mmCIF file of N, CA and C in Angstrom:
data_model
loop_
_atom_site.group_PDB
_atom_site.id
_atom_site.type_symbol
_atom_site.label_atom_id
_atom_site.label_comp_id
_atom_site.label_asym_id
_atom_site.label_seq_id
_atom_site.Cartn_x
_atom_site.Cartn_y
_atom_site.Cartn_z
ATOM 1 N N UNK A 1358 123.411 129.652 115.893
ATOM 2 C CA UNK A 1358 124.403 129.810 114.933
ATOM 3 C C UNK A 1358 123.993 129.245 113.687
ATOM 4 N N UNK A 1359 124.115 129.934 112.560
ATOM 5 C CA UNK A 1359 123.788 129.227 111.313
ATOM 6 C C UNK A 1359 124.775 128.560 110.840
ATOM 7 N N UNK A 1360 124.502 127.482 109.988
ATOM 8 C CA UNK A 1360 125.533 126.600 109.341
ATOM 9 C C UNK A 1360 125.211 126.606 107.874
ATOM 10 N N UNK A 1361 126.197 126.240 107.094
ATOM 11 C CA UNK A 1361 126.212 126.289 105.522
ATOM 12 C C UNK A 1361 127.027 125.118 105.001
ATOM 13 N N UNK A 1362 127.026 125.038 103.820
ATOM 14 C CA UNK A 1362 127.704 123.907 102.987
ATOM 15 C C UNK A 1362 127.660 124.219 101.597
ATOM 16 N N UNK A 1363 128.796 124.228 100.997
ATOM 17 C CA UNK A 1363 128.634 124.313 99.516
ATOM 18 C C UNK A 1363 129.522 123.248 98.841
ATOM 19 N N UNK A 1364 128.993 122.858 97.601
ATOM 20 C CA UNK A 1364 129.738 121.918 96.747
ATOM 21 C C UNK A 1364 129.190 121.894 95.433
ATOM 22 N N UNK A 1365 129.713 120.879 94.569
ATOM 23 C CA UNK A 1365 129.117 120.567 93.240
ATOM 24 C C UNK A 1365 128.353 119.197 93.359
ATOM 25 N N UNK A 1366 127.079 119.124 92.812
ATOM 26 C CA UNK A 1366 126.379 117.998 92.870
ATOM 27 C C UNK A 1366 126.709 117.288 91.599
ATOM 28 N N UNK A 1367 126.204 116.035 91.317
ATOM 29 C CA UNK A 1367 126.688 114.912 90.418
ATOM 30 C C UNK A 1367 126.429 115.593 88.923
ATOM 31 N N UNK A 1368 125.574 116.333 88.669
ATOM 32 C CA UNK A 1368 125.271 117.225 87.298
ATOM 33 C C UNK A 1368 126.224 118.419 87.392
ATOM 34 N N UNK A 1369 127.173 118.432 88.229
ATOM 35 C CA UNK A 1369 128.410 119.548 87.970
ATOM 36 C C UNK A 1369 127.812 120.761 88.358
ATOM 37 N N UNK A 1370 126.663 120.863 88.934
ATOM 38 C CA UNK A 1370 126.025 122.357 89.416
ATOM 39 C C UNK A 1370 126.514 122.552 90.783
ATOM 40 N N UNK A 1371 126.557 123.837 91.084
ATOM 41 C CA UNK A 1371 126.887 124.270 92.360
ATOM 42 C C UNK A 1371 125.728 124.229 93.275
ATOM 43 N N UNK A 1372 125.883 123.748 94.480
ATOM 44 C CA UNK A 1372 124.994 123.782 95.457
ATOM 45 C C UNK A 1372 125.375 124.442 96.757
ATOM 46 N N UNK A 1373 124.312 125.120 97.383
ATOM 47 C CA UNK A 1373 124.735 125.683 98.671
ATOM 48 C C UNK A 1373 123.666 125.608 99.432
ATOM 49 N N UNK A 1374 123.813 125.110 100.867
ATOM 50 C CA UNK A 1374 122.522 125.069 101.705
ATOM 51 C C UNK A 1374 123.001 125.795 103.055
ATOM 52 N N UNK A 1375 121.966 126.439 103.446
ATOM 53 C CA UNK A 1375 122.049 127.325 104.569
ATOM 54 C C UNK A 1375 121.064 127.023 105.623
ATOM 55 N N UNK A 1376 121.472 126.874 106.872
ATOM 56 C CA UNK A 1376 120.245 126.468 107.876
ATOM 57 C C UNK A 1376 120.464 127.505 108.975
ATOM 58 N N UNK A 1377 119.412 128.123 109.253
ATOM 59 C CA UNK A 1377 119.356 129.225 110.340
ATOM 60 C C UNK A 1377 118.325 128.748 111.500
ATOM 61 N N UNK A 1378 118.954 128.620 112.655
ATOM 62 C CA UNK A 1378 117.926 128.342 113.832
ATOM 63 C C UNK A 1378 117.296 129.638 114.350
ATOM 64 N N UNK A 1379 116.012 129.543 114.645
ATOM 65 C CA UNK A 1379 115.333 130.536 115.397
ATOM 66 C C UNK A 1379 114.957 130.179 116.782
ATOM 67 N N UNK A 1380 114.585 131.137 117.505
ATOM 68 C CA UNK A 1380 114.267 130.703 119.007
ATOM 69 C C UNK A 1380 112.871 129.862 119.245
ATOM 70 N N UNK A 1381 111.968 129.785 117.907
ATOM 71 C CA UNK A 1381 110.811 129.088 117.990
ATOM 72 C C UNK A 1381 110.524 128.657 116.696
ATOM 73 N N UNK A 1382 109.779 127.741 116.522
ATOM 74 C CA UNK A 1382 109.159 127.265 115.236
ATOM 75 C C UNK A 1382 108.216 128.450 114.573
ATOM 76 N N UNK A 1383 107.605 128.990 115.480
ATOM 77 C CA UNK A 1383 106.764 130.369 115.128
ATOM 78 C C UNK A 1383 107.570 131.487 114.389
ATOM 79 N N UNK A 1384 108.646 131.714 114.905
ATOM 80 C CA UNK A 1384 109.443 132.667 114.404
ATOM 81 C C UNK A 1384 110.251 132.251 113.149
ATOM 82 N N UNK A 1385 110.440 130.940 112.896
ATOM 83 C CA UNK A 1385 110.977 130.432 111.794
ATOM 84 C C UNK A 1385 110.034 130.415 110.610
ATOM 85 N N UNK A 1386 108.610 130.098 111.204
ATOM 86 C CA UNK A 1386 107.551 130.198 110.177
ATOM 87 C C UNK A 1386 107.312 131.636 109.620
ATOM 88 N N UNK A 1387 107.333 132.515 110.479
ATOM 89 C CA UNK A 1387 107.118 133.956 110.049
ATOM 90 C C UNK A 1387 108.202 134.510 109.169
ATOM 91 N N UNK A 1388 109.567 134.172 109.448
ATOM 92 C CA UNK A 1388 110.473 134.335 108.506
ATOM 93 C C UNK A 1388 110.479 133.775 107.201
ATOM 94 N N UNK A 1389 110.014 132.468 107.071
ATOM 95 C CA UNK A 1389 109.837 131.846 105.778
ATOM 96 C C UNK A 1389 108.667 132.578 105.063
ATOM 97 N N UNK A 1390 107.630 132.766 105.721
ATOM 98 C CA UNK A 1390 106.651 133.530 105.044
ATOM 99 C C UNK A 1390 106.923 134.806 104.368
ATOM 100 N N UNK A 1391 107.916 135.524 105.110
ATOM 101 C CA UNK A 1391 108.287 136.829 104.732
ATOM 102 C C UNK A 1391 109.379 136.804 103.694
ATOM 103 N N UNK A 1392 110.198 135.672 103.664
ATOM 104 C CA UNK A 1392 110.984 135.409 102.538
ATOM 105 C C UNK A 1392 110.581 134.872 101.425
ATOM 106 N N UNK A 1393 109.592 134.070 101.315
ATOM 107 C CA UNK A 1393 109.074 133.063 100.259
ATOM 108 C C UNK A 1393 108.835 133.848 99.157
ATOM 109 N N UNK A 1394 108.008 134.847 99.209
ATOM 110 C CA UNK A 1394 107.460 135.724 98.116
ATOM 111 C C UNK A 1394 108.705 136.036 97.112
ATOM 112 N N UNK A 1395 109.991 136.212 97.479
ATOM 113 C CA UNK A 1395 110.988 136.656 96.595
ATOM 114 C C UNK A 1395 111.512 135.550 95.745
ATOM 115 N N UNK A 1396 110.876 135.530 94.645
ATOM 116 C CA UNK A 1396 111.534 134.530 93.730
ATOM 117 C C UNK A 1396 112.761 134.880 92.983
ATOM 118 N N UNK A 1397 113.435 134.020 92.319
ATOM 119 C CA UNK A 1397 114.574 134.553 91.748
ATOM 120 C C UNK A 1397 114.127 135.286 90.411
ATOM 121 N N UNK A 1398 114.931 136.434 90.079
ATOM 122 C CA UNK A 1398 114.444 137.222 88.968
ATOM 123 C C UNK A 1398 114.557 136.572 87.561
ATOM 124 N N UNK A 1399 115.699 135.709 87.697
ATOM 125 C CA UNK A 1399 116.269 135.174 86.547
ATOM 126 C C UNK A 1399 115.552 133.850 86.317
ATOM 127 N N UNK A 1400 115.268 133.577 85.136
ATOM 128 C CA UNK A 1400 114.427 132.482 84.905
ATOM 129 C C UNK A 1400 114.982 131.163 84.837
ATOM 130 N N UNK A 1401 116.407 131.120 84.628
ATOM 131 C CA UNK A 1401 117.103 129.993 84.493
ATOM 132 C C UNK A 1401 118.540 129.967 85.068
ATOM 133 N N UNK A 1402 119.149 128.916 85.453
ATOM 134 C CA UNK A 1402 120.498 128.801 85.783
ATOM 135 C C UNK A 1402 120.523 128.739 87.383
ATOM 136 N N UNK A 1403 119.607 128.935 88.204
ATOM 137 C CA UNK A 1403 119.515 129.026 89.476
ATOM 138 C C UNK A 1403 117.904 128.271 90.127
ATOM 139 N N UNK A 1404 118.176 127.620 91.309
ATOM 140 C CA UNK A 1404 116.881 127.175 91.677
ATOM 141 C C UNK A 1404 117.113 127.458 93.353
ATOM 142 N N UNK A 1405 115.876 127.820 94.087
ATOM 143 C CA UNK A 1405 116.052 127.966 95.433
ATOM 144 C C UNK A 1405 114.819 127.402 96.159
ATOM 145 N N UNK A 1406 115.124 126.446 97.061
ATOM 146 C CA UNK A 1406 114.093 125.993 98.003
ATOM 147 C C UNK A 1406 114.164 126.321 99.447
ATOM 148 N N UNK A 1407 113.034 126.838 100.034
ATOM 149 C CA UNK A 1407 113.069 127.318 101.384
ATOM 150 C C UNK A 1407 112.190 126.199 102.144
ATOM 151 N N UNK A 1408 112.497 125.896 103.123
ATOM 152 C CA UNK A 1408 111.710 125.064 104.169
ATOM 153 C C UNK A 1408 111.861 125.471 105.640
ATOM 154 N N UNK A 1409 110.813 124.937 106.430
ATOM 155 C CA UNK A 1409 111.022 125.061 107.950
ATOM 156 C C UNK A 1409 110.700 123.710 108.625
ATOM 157 N N UNK A 1410 111.733 123.328 109.417
ATOM 158 C CA UNK A 1410 111.617 122.104 110.088
ATOM 159 C C UNK A 1410 111.637 122.476 111.659
ATOM 160 N N UNK A 1411 110.951 122.348 112.613
ATOM 161 C CA UNK A 1411 110.907 122.660 113.892
ATOM 162 C C UNK A 1411 111.323 124.345 113.963
ATOM 163 N N UNK A 1412 112.429 124.368 114.656
ATOM 164 C CA UNK A 1412 112.669 126.025 114.436
ATOM 165 C C UNK A 1412 113.775 126.364 113.630
ATOM 166 N N UNK A 1413 114.133 125.456 112.786
ATOM 167 C CA UNK A 1413 115.300 125.743 111.576
ATOM 168 C C UNK A 1413 114.688 126.231 110.178
ATOM 169 N N UNK A 1414 115.106 127.342 109.760
ATOM 170 C CA UNK A 1414 114.890 127.756 108.346
ATOM 171 C C UNK A 1414 115.993 127.137 107.521
ATOM 172 N N UNK A 1415 115.575 126.401 106.484
ATOM 173 C CA UNK A 1415 116.663 125.840 105.554
ATOM 174 C C UNK A 1415 116.481 126.380 104.146
ATOM 175 N N UNK A 1416 117.655 126.654 103.555
ATOM 176 C CA UNK A 1416 117.536 127.126 102.162
ATOM 177 C C UNK A 1416 118.523 126.384 101.516
ATOM 178 N N UNK A 1417 118.158 125.976 100.099
ATOM 179 C CA UNK A 1417 119.131 125.207 99.402
ATOM 180 C C UNK A 1417 119.098 125.902 97.809
ATOM 181 N N UNK A 1418 120.156 126.225 97.398
ATOM 182 C CA UNK A 1418 120.448 126.615 96.027
ATOM 183 C C UNK A 1418 121.192 125.799 95.272
ATOM 184 N N UNK A 1419 120.760 125.750 93.949
ATOM 185 C CA UNK A 1419 121.479 124.954 92.911
ATOM 186 C C UNK A 1419 121.502 125.897 91.797
ATOM 187 N N UNK A 1420 122.897 126.064 91.318
ATOM 188 C CA UNK A 1420 123.294 127.100 90.376
ATOM 189 C C UNK A 1420 124.186 126.558 89.262
ATOM 190 N N UNK A 1421 124.217 127.013 87.988
ATOM 191 C CA UNK A 1421 125.056 126.572 87.071
ATOM 192 C C UNK A 1421 126.357 127.472 87.171
ATOM 193 N N UNK A 1422 126.140 128.657 87.660
ATOM 194 C CA UNK A 1422 127.315 129.511 87.774
ATOM 195 C C UNK A 1422 127.736 130.147 89.085
ATOM 196 N N UNK A 1423 128.793 130.179 89.399
ATOM 197 C CA UNK A 1423 129.127 130.785 90.816
ATOM 198 C C UNK A 1423 128.692 132.293 91.015
ATOM 199 N N UNK A 1424 128.851 133.048 89.853
ATOM 200 C CA UNK A 1424 128.325 134.412 90.113
ATOM 201 C C UNK A 1424 126.848 134.512 90.421
ATOM 202 N N UNK A 1425 125.932 133.781 89.688
ATOM 203 C CA UNK A 1425 124.554 133.722 89.923
ATOM 204 C C UNK A 1425 124.218 133.302 91.274
ATOM 205 N N UNK A 1426 125.160 132.227 91.619
ATOM 206 C CA UNK A 1426 124.881 131.677 93.094
ATOM 207 C C UNK A 1426 125.243 132.920 94.142
ATOM 208 N N UNK A 1427 126.241 133.361 93.951
ATOM 209 C CA UNK A 1427 126.731 134.549 94.917
ATOM 210 C C UNK A 1427 125.881 135.699 94.983
ATOM 211 N N UNK A 1428 125.214 136.073 93.862
ATOM 212 C CA UNK A 1428 124.358 137.197 93.850
ATOM 213 C C UNK A 1428 123.109 136.902 94.650
ATOM 214 N N UNK A 1429 122.446 135.643 94.271
ATOM 215 C CA UNK A 1429 121.187 135.362 94.926
ATOM 216 C C UNK A 1429 121.500 134.966 96.495
ATOM 217 N N UNK A 1430 122.502 134.398 96.912
ATOM 218 C CA UNK A 1430 122.891 134.260 98.249
ATOM 219 C C UNK A 1430 122.949 135.571 99.099
ATOM 220 N N UNK A 1431 123.665 136.501 98.259
ATOM 221 C CA UNK A 1431 123.790 137.604 99.037
ATOM 222 C C UNK A 1431 122.686 138.472 99.209
ATOM 223 N N UNK A 1432 121.867 138.480 98.184
ATOM 224 C CA UNK A 1432 120.596 139.001 98.186
ATOM 225 C C UNK A 1432 119.616 138.553 99.316
ATOM 226 N N UNK A 1433 119.636 137.225 99.484
ATOM 227 C CA UNK A 1433 118.732 136.359 100.335
ATOM 228 C C UNK A 1433 119.219 136.710 101.604
ATOM 229 N N UNK A 1434 120.550 136.928 102.081
ATOM 230 C CA UNK A 1434 121.138 137.064 103.292
ATOM 231 C C UNK A 1434 120.697 138.649 103.864
ATOM 232 N N UNK A 1435 120.832 139.600 102.678
ATOM 233 C CA UNK A 1435 120.135 141.045 103.070
ATOM 234 C C UNK A 1435 118.759 140.787 103.453
ATOM 235 N N UNK A 1436 118.093 140.241 102.808
ATOM 236 C CA UNK A 1436 116.491 140.146 103.077
ATOM 237 C C UNK A 1436 116.363 139.478 104.525
ATOM 238 N N UNK A 1437 117.053 138.263 104.826
ATOM 239 C CA UNK A 1437 116.750 137.548 106.115
ATOM 240 C C UNK A 1437 117.461 138.433 107.198
ATOM 241 N N UNK A 1438 118.442 139.240 106.983
ATOM 242 C CA UNK A 1438 118.880 140.088 108.065
ATOM 243 C C UNK A 1438 117.819 141.284 108.347
ATOM 244 N N UNK A 1439 117.200 141.652 107.296
ATOM 245 C CA UNK A 1439 116.113 142.647 107.593
ATOM 246 C C UNK A 1439 114.951 142.075 108.293
ATOM 247 N N UNK A 1440 114.436 140.773 108.082
ATOM 248 C CA UNK A 1440 113.425 140.314 108.678
ATOM 249 C C UNK A 1440 113.791 139.746 109.935
ATOM 250 N N UNK A 1441 114.926 139.589 110.471
ATOM 251 C CA UNK A 1441 115.474 139.243 111.683
ATOM 252 C C UNK A 1441 115.481 140.493 112.470
ATOM 253 N N UNK A 1442 116.057 141.751 111.895
ATOM 254 C CA UNK A 1442 115.998 142.914 112.633
ATOM 255 C C UNK A 1442 114.658 143.358 112.928
ATOM 256 N N UNK A 1443 113.753 143.310 112.068
ATOM 257 C CA UNK A 1443 112.200 143.383 112.269
ATOM 258 C C UNK A 1443 111.784 142.819 113.443
ATOM 259 N N UNK A 1444 111.986 141.468 113.452
ATOM 260 C CA UNK A 1444 111.448 140.659 114.493
ATOM 261 C C UNK A 1444 112.118 141.060 115.919
ATOM 262 N N UNK A 1445 113.485 141.320 115.829
ATOM 263 C CA UNK A 1445 113.971 141.961 117.196
ATOM 264 C C UNK A 1445 113.194 143.306 117.500
ATOM 265 N N UNK A 1446 112.994 144.142 116.464
ATOM 266 C CA UNK A 1446 112.536 145.434 116.930
ATOM 267 C C UNK A 1446 111.147 145.483 117.464
ATOM 268 N N UNK A 1447 110.416 144.263 117.004
ATOM 269 C CA UNK A 1447 109.023 144.323 117.504
ATOM 270 C C UNK A 1447 108.892 143.315 118.806
ATOM 271 N N UNK A 1448 109.850 142.659 119.184
ATOM 272 C CA UNK A 1448 109.843 141.963 120.307
ATOM 273 C C UNK A 1448 109.576 140.454 119.910
ATOM 274 N N UNK A 1449 109.587 139.506 120.884
ATOM 275 C CA UNK A 1449 109.314 138.174 120.812
ATOM 276 C C UNK A 1449 107.801 137.917 120.253
ATOM 277 N N UNK A 1450 107.406 136.876 119.585
ATOM 278 C CA UNK A 1450 105.981 136.576 119.271
ATOM 279 C C UNK A 1450 105.377 136.049 120.498
ATOM 280 N N UNK A 1451 104.105 136.217 120.390
ATOM 281 C CA UNK A 1451 103.347 135.377 121.427
ATOM 282 C C UNK A 1451 103.004 134.270 120.894
ATOM 283 N N UNK A 1452 103.124 133.056 121.608
ATOM 284 C CA UNK A 1452 102.757 131.860 121.153
ATOM 285 C C UNK A 1452 101.156 131.655 120.935
ATOM 286 N N UNK A 1453 100.619 131.267 120.208
ATOM 287 C CA UNK A 1453 99.243 131.063 119.806
ATOM 288 C C UNK A 1453 98.790 129.502 119.875
#
């Protein structure tokens, strides 16, 4: 089950953090490699960091406006759903 948290930081910017568990570290790594090339189209107002620790994919957004944050998170979740559906369609990965 994924967990999330949103709040304002000390600079008054909005922060949103999402953690998604995967069955294995390999699947989490595949997901981050699939999602990492998608940079934010807007050059300012938002930052996104993606990392993997063990079998958890973690994403943290920091934004100046709620609208920008909402669009970025929504787009990411759409891409994440596609990645997860693709992994399900092709079956579990073989450990190397």
